[in-house]
CSV table of C-alpha atoms in Angstrom, one decimal:
chain,number,residue,atom,x,y,z
Y,1,MET,CA,-51.0,195.5,58.7
Y,2,GLU,CA,-47.4,195.3,60.0
Y,3,ASN,CA,-44.9,197.5,60.8
Y,4,THR,CA,-42.5,197.3,58.3
Y,5,THR,CA,-39.9,200.6,59.6
Y,6,ASP,CA,-37.5,197.9,61.4
Y,7,PHE,CA,-37.3,196.0,57.9
Y,8,VAL,CA,-33.0,196.4,56.5
Y,9,PRO,CA,-33.6,196.2,53.3
Y,10,ARG,CA,-29.8,194.9,52.9
Y,11,HIS,CA,-27.1,194.1,54.7
Y,12,PRO,CA,-23.6,196.1,54.2
Y,13,ARG,CA,-21.2,195.6,51.7
Y,14,GLY,CA,-18.1,195.6,51.5
Y,15,PHE,CA,-18.0,197.9,49.0
Y,16,ASP,CA,-21.0,200.0,50.2
Y,17,ASN,CA,-18.1,203.0,51.0
Y,18,LEU,CA,-16.2,202.6,47.7
Y,19,GLU,CA,-16.4,205.8,45.4
Y,20,THR,CA,-15.0,204.2,41.9
Y,21,ALA,CA,-15.1,202.2,39.9
Y,22,GLU,CA,-11.9,201.0,40.4
Y,23,GLU,CA,-11.6,200.2,44.0
Y,24,ARG,CA,-14.6,198.7,43.3
Y,25,GLN,CA,-13.3,196.3,40.6
Y,26,ALA,CA,-9.6,195.6,43.1
Y,27,TRP,CA,-11.9,195.1,45.7
Y,28,VAL,CA,-14.5,192.3,43.6
Y,29,ILE,CA,-11.5,190.9,42.3
Y,30,LYS,CA,-9.8,190.7,45.5
Y,31,GLU,CA,-13.1,188.6,46.6
Y,32,ILE,CA,-13.7,186.4,43.9
Y,33,GLU,CA,-9.9,185.5,44.1
Y,34,GLU,CA,-10.5,183.6,47.3
Y,35,LEU,CA,-13.3,183.0,46.6
Y,36,LYS,CA,-11.6,180.2,44.2
Y,37,GLU,CA,-9.6,178.4,47.0
Y,38,ILE,CA,-11.0,175.7,47.8
Y,39,ASP,CA,-10.9,174.7,51.6
Y,40,PRO,CA,-9.6,171.3,52.4
Y,41,ASN,CA,-12.3,171.1,54.8
Y,42,ASP,CA,-15.4,171.9,52.5
Y,43,GLY,CA,-13.9,171.0,48.9
Y,44,MET,CA,-16.1,173.6,47.7
Y,45,THR,CA,-15.1,175.3,44.1
Y,46,PHE,CA,-16.6,178.4,43.7
Y,47,ALA,CA,-19.5,177.2,41.3
Y,48,ASN,CA,-20.4,174.9,44.6
Y,49,LYS,CA,-20.3,178.1,46.7
Y,50,THR,CA,-22.9,180.1,44.6
Y,51,ALA,CA,-25.3,177.4,45.5
Y,52,ALA,CA,-24.9,179.3,49.2
Y,53,MET,CA,-25.4,182.3,47.3
Y,54,ILE,CA,-29.2,181.7,46.5
Y,55,ALA,CA,-29.5,180.1,50.2
Y,56,TYR,CA,-28.4,184.1,51.6
Y,57,GLU,CA,-30.4,185.3,49.2
Y,58,ARG,CA,-33.8,183.3,49.8
Y,59,TYR,CA,-32.7,184.3,52.9
Y,60,LEU,CA,-33.0,188.2,52.2
Y,61,GLU,CA,-36.4,187.5,50.9
Y,62,ALA,CA,-37.8,185.2,53.4
Y,63,GLN,CA,-36.6,189.1,55.8
Y,64,LYS,CA,-39.4,190.3,54.1
Y,65,PRO,CA,-42.8,191.4,56.0
Y,66,GLU,CA,-45.0,188.5,54.2
Y,67,SER,CA,-47.0,191.4,52.5
Y,68,GLU,CA,-44.1,192.2,50.4
Y,69,ARG,CA,-42.5,188.6,50.1
Y,70,ILE,CA,-42.9,186.5,46.8
Y,71,CYS,CA,-41.3,183.3,48.7
Y,72,ASN,CA,-40.8,182.1,52.3
Y,73,ASP,CA,-37.9,180.1,52.4
Y,74,PHE,CA,-37.8,179.6,56.1
Y,75,MET,CA,-34.3,177.4,56.0
Y,76,ALA,CA,-32.5,179.4,53.9
Y,77,LYS,CA,-30.8,180.7,56.8
Y,78,ASN,CA,-29.1,177.5,58.4
Y,79,PHE,CA,-27.5,177.0,54.6
Y,80,ILE,CA,-25.7,180.8,54.1
Y,81,GLY,CA,-22.8,179.2,55.7
Y,82,LYS,CA,-19.8,181.4,55.2
Y,83,TYR,CA,-19.8,181.5,51.5
Y,84,GLY,CA,-23.6,182.8,51.2
Y,85,LYS,CA,-23.2,186.7,51.4
Y,86,LYS,CA,-19.4,186.4,49.9
Y,87,VAL,CA,-20.6,185.2,46.7
Y,88,SER,CA,-23.9,187.7,46.8
Y,89,ASP,CA,-22.2,190.6,47.5
Y,90,CYS,CA,-19.4,190.3,44.9
Y,91,LEU,CA,-22.3,189.4,42.2
Y,92,ALA,CA,-23.9,193.2,43.0
Y,93,CYS,CA,-20.9,195.0,42.5
Y,94,VAL,CA,-20.6,193.2,39.9
Y,95,LEU,CA,-24.1,194.6,38.9
Y,96,GLN,CA,-24.3,197.3,40.7
Y,97,PRO,CA,-23.9,200.1,38.0
Y,98,THR,CA,-25.7,198.7,35.6
Y,99,PHE,CA,-29.0,196.0,36.8
Y,100,ASP,CA,-29.3,197.6,39.5
Y,101,ALA,CA,-29.9,200.4,38.6
Y,102,LYS,CA,-32.7,200.5,36.3
Y,103,LEU,CA,-34.3,198.2,39.2
Y,104,GLU,CA,-34.0,201.1,42.0
Y,105,SER,CA,-37.7,200.7,43.2
Y,106,PHE,CA,-36.9,197.4,44.3
Y,107,LYS,CA,-35.6,197.6,48.2
Y,108,TYR,CA,-32.7,194.2,47.3
Y,109,GLU,CA,-30.9,194.3,44.2
Y,110,GLY,CA,-32.3,193.1,41.2
Y,111,HIS,CA,-30.6,189.8,41.0
Y,112,ILE,CA,-31.7,189.4,44.7
Y,113,GLN,CA,-34.7,190.0,43.2
Y,114,TYR,CA,-34.7,188.0,40.3
Y,115,THR,CA,-33.4,185.3,42.9
Y,116,ALA,CA,-36.7,185.0,44.4
Y,117,ALA,CA,-38.9,185.7,41.6
Y,118,ARG,CA,-37.0,182.4,40.3
Y,119,THR,CA,-37.6,180.4,42.9
Y,120,LYS,CA,-41.6,181.7,42.5
Y,121,LEU,CA,-41.4,180.6,38.7
Y,122,ILE,CA,-40.0,177.4,39.6
Y,123,SER,CA,-42.7,176.4,42.8
Y,124,ASP,CA,-45.1,177.8,40.2
Y,125,HIS,CA,-44.7,175.3,37.6
Y,126,VAL,CA,-43.6,172.7,40.2
Y,127,LYS,CA,-47.1,173.3,41.6
Y,128,ALA,CA,-49.5,173.0,37.8
Y,129,TYR,CA,-47.2,170.1,36.7
Y,130,LEU,CA,-48.3,167.7,40.2
Y,131,GLU,CA,-51.6,168.9,40.3
Y,132,ASP,CA,-51.8,168.0,36.0
Y,133,LEU,CA,-50.7,165.0,37.1
Y,134,LYS,CA,-52.8,164.4,39.7
Y,135,THR,CA,-56.1,165.6,37.7
Y,136,ASN,CA,-55.1,162.9,35.1
Y,137,GLY,CA,-54.9,160.6,38.2
Y,138,GLN,CA,-51.5,159.0,38.4
Y,139,GLN,CA,-50.6,157.7,41.6
Y,140,SER,CA,-46.9,158.9,40.8
Y,141,ARG,CA,-45.6,161.7,40.7
Y,142,GLN,CA,-42.3,163.4,41.1
Y,143,VAL,CA,-40.1,166.0,40.7
Y,144,PHE,CA,-36.4,165.5,39.9
Y,145,ASN,CA,-34.2,168.4,41.3
Y,146,MET,CA,-31.1,168.0,39.1
Y,147,GLY,CA,-28.4,171.1,40.4
Y,148,SER,CA,-30.8,171.2,43.5
Y,149,GLY,CA,-28.3,173.1,45.6
Y,150,LEU,CA,-29.1,174.0,48.9
Y,151,ASP,CA,-32.8,174.1,47.7
Y,152,THR,CA,-35.1,173.2,50.9
Y,153,ARG,CA,-38.1,173.4,49.2
Y,154,ALA,CA,-39.6,170.2,50.1
Y,155,PHE,CA,-39.8,171.9,54.0
Y,156,TRP,CA,-41.7,174.7,52.8
Y,157,ASP,CA,-43.2,174.4,49.4
Y,158,ASP,CA,-47.0,173.8,49.3
Y,159,GLY,CA,-47.2,173.1,45.9
Y,160,MET,CA,-44.8,170.1,47.1
Y,161,LYS,CA,-46.8,168.0,48.8
Y,162,GLU,CA,-48.8,166.6,45.8
Y,163,CYS,CA,-45.7,165.1,44.9
Y,164,THR,CA,-45.5,161.6,45.5
Y,165,LEU,CA,-41.4,160.9,45.5
Y,166,TYR,CA,-39.0,164.3,45.2
Y,167,VAL,CA,-35.1,163.4,44.4
Y,168,GLU,CA,-32.3,165.7,44.3
Y,169,CYS,CA,-29.1,165.7,42.4
Y,170,ASP,CA,-26.0,167.8,42.6
Y,171,ALA,CA,-21.7,167.8,43.4
Y,172,LYS,CA,-20.6,165.7,46.4
Y,173,GLU,CA,-19.4,168.4,48.5
Y,174,VAL,CA,-22.7,170.9,48.3
Y,175,ASN,CA,-24.9,167.5,49.4
Y,176,ASP,CA,-21.9,167.1,52.1
Y,177,PHE,CA,-22.7,170.7,53.2
Y,178,LYS,CA,-26.7,169.8,53.2
Y,179,ASN,CA,-27.0,166.6,54.4
Y,180,GLY,CA,-25.3,168.0,57.5
Y,181,VAL,CA,-26.9,171.4,57.8
Y,182,LEU,CA,-29.5,169.2,57.7
Y,183,ASP,CA,-28.5,166.2,60.4
Y,184,GLY,CA,-27.6,169.3,62.9
Y,185,LEU,CA,-31.7,170.8,62.4
Y,186,LYS,CA,-32.7,167.1,62.9
Y,187,GLU,CA,-30.7,166.3,66.0
Y,188,ALA,CA,-31.7,169.8,67.4
Y,189,GLY,CA,-35.3,169.6,66.4
Y,190,GLY,CA,-35.2,172.2,63.7
Y,191,LEU,CA,-35.9,169.5,60.9
Y,192,PRO,CA,-39.9,170.3,59.2
Y,193,GLU,CA,-41.3,167.1,57.9
């Protein structure tokens, strides 16, 4: 059995010590305004930056002990960038008074659990789809990941083994960031087959 005493359920957030709803609201408005600014070095819009949030939340799930996690995107940590935690914290601030209180038994905020559950659900459906195609004799078993964001499913999801062609589609800015990270991992010898 794994020792879970060192497990940190979440990282501290900028609004954790704010006492009133007004203080939290002012904090999240300021953060979102900053996130809406487009850095000319990466061209990422606010919508693009949400892809990094999903990477951050998958990273948090991957940090759980193996017996507790429902998916293991071990590559997600490489795609958080400067936006992932910040966008996730903003969502947590907005949802905390309602959503998270109802899911208190989870060790993470509810929206982070949602990301993990959504990842697992998609993996389960893709695996069933590919297995069905193989069972029915299909030689070509293709998956087209529309709005793929910073998904690294092809590297860690065993259900993808039956896929013969995997295609991802997202905004240029997201793809440029992702390809830059993947190129860096490949150069460093840290990119799995």
